Structures are given as structure tokens and as C-alpha cells.
Amino acid sequence: MTEEQLNQAQLKLAEQWLDITVTNFIENMRKLRIKNTGALMASFKKQVIGSASGRLQLQLSYALYGKFVDMGVGRGMGAGVRRGDDGYERIRNTRGQLKRRQRKAKPWYPKAIGYQTKRLAELMSELHGTLLISAVSDALPAQDVTLNF
């Protein structure tokens, strides 16, 4: 396997991994019922960046809102809404507490990214192991080798 073939194989593997990872994230969100407007699910952007030295960089981004959902934090109001504004009494009581249910963390991110990162490392190791085996088999002589101890 040549250097160019290895780079192409790595690029293809990275793109497939990103597709599967985003699919798993969206599946987790559906399972946890995180689909208020669907904006978080639609915000995923993925990109594979290659460099001249042959190293790949993967970029996966999503809306910042996803972190707040994951941790179960946030104000629960739109930006700029202050005490005394029209929307404030609709969302909070006079003591500033939310009128609706208490926020609850919905961990859609940590376990999935941990597993997916480990899986990517395994896949890349397997790809490089295959390359190593093919290089060694190409370097071996065509005849039988006998070893005397």
C-alpha cells in the first residue's frame, strides 16, 4: 500500500467515522427527547482536514446550546430578558424561580464521544497494522526461510 493509498484510506475512514458519530449523537438526542425545535440536531457540522505532513484533523461542531442541555443548566429565557420585561413573568415567578419543571441534565454527549473516540483509535490502528503486515510480507524473500537453532 503506497503513501497515497494510505492517505486516501485514512480520509475515507475519518469521513465515515464522522457520519456515524453524528448519527449516534442524533439518536441519543431522540432517545433523551432533546428536540425542542430541532435546531441542535440540525447544527452539526463535520469536516476532515488533511495536512501536508499526512496528519488528519477532524472537526466536529454543534450549537453551544447542546452543552447546556447536556449539563442541565441555563437561564431558560431568551437573551436580553430582564426582570420587569414582558416575558419575564411568563417564565419566572416573583422570586426568580422557573415556573416549569426543574432543569435536568440530559447527557447525550460524554459517553458517546468517549466510545466513538476509542473506536476511531481502534480503526486507525487496524488500518496501520494492515499496512505494516503488507510491508513486511513484501520485504520477505519469495523462497522458504529456514532457521537453525
PDB file of C-alpha atoms in Angstrom, residues 7 49-57:
ATOM      1  CA  ASN A   7      -3.888   8.791   2.962  1.00  0.00           C
ATOM      2  CA  ILE A  49      -8.840  18.470   7.269  1.00  0.00           C
ATOM      3  CA  GLY A  50      -5.715  16.956   5.768  1.00  0.00           C
ATOM      4  CA  SER A  51      -2.276  18.481   6.168  1.00  0.00           C
ATOM      5  CA  ALA A  52       0.930  18.324   4.165  1.00  0.00           C
ATOM      6  CA  SER A  53       2.622  16.148   6.787  1.00  0.00           C
ATOM      7  CA  GLY A  54      -0.014  13.441   6.322  1.00  0.00           C
ATOM      8  CA  ARG A  55      -1.790  14.048   9.636  1.00  0.00           C
ATOM      9  CA  LEU A  56      -5.556  14.247   9.612  1.00  0.00           C
ATOM     10  CA  GLN A  57      -7.595  16.622  11.712  1.00  0.00           C
TER      11      GLN A  57
END
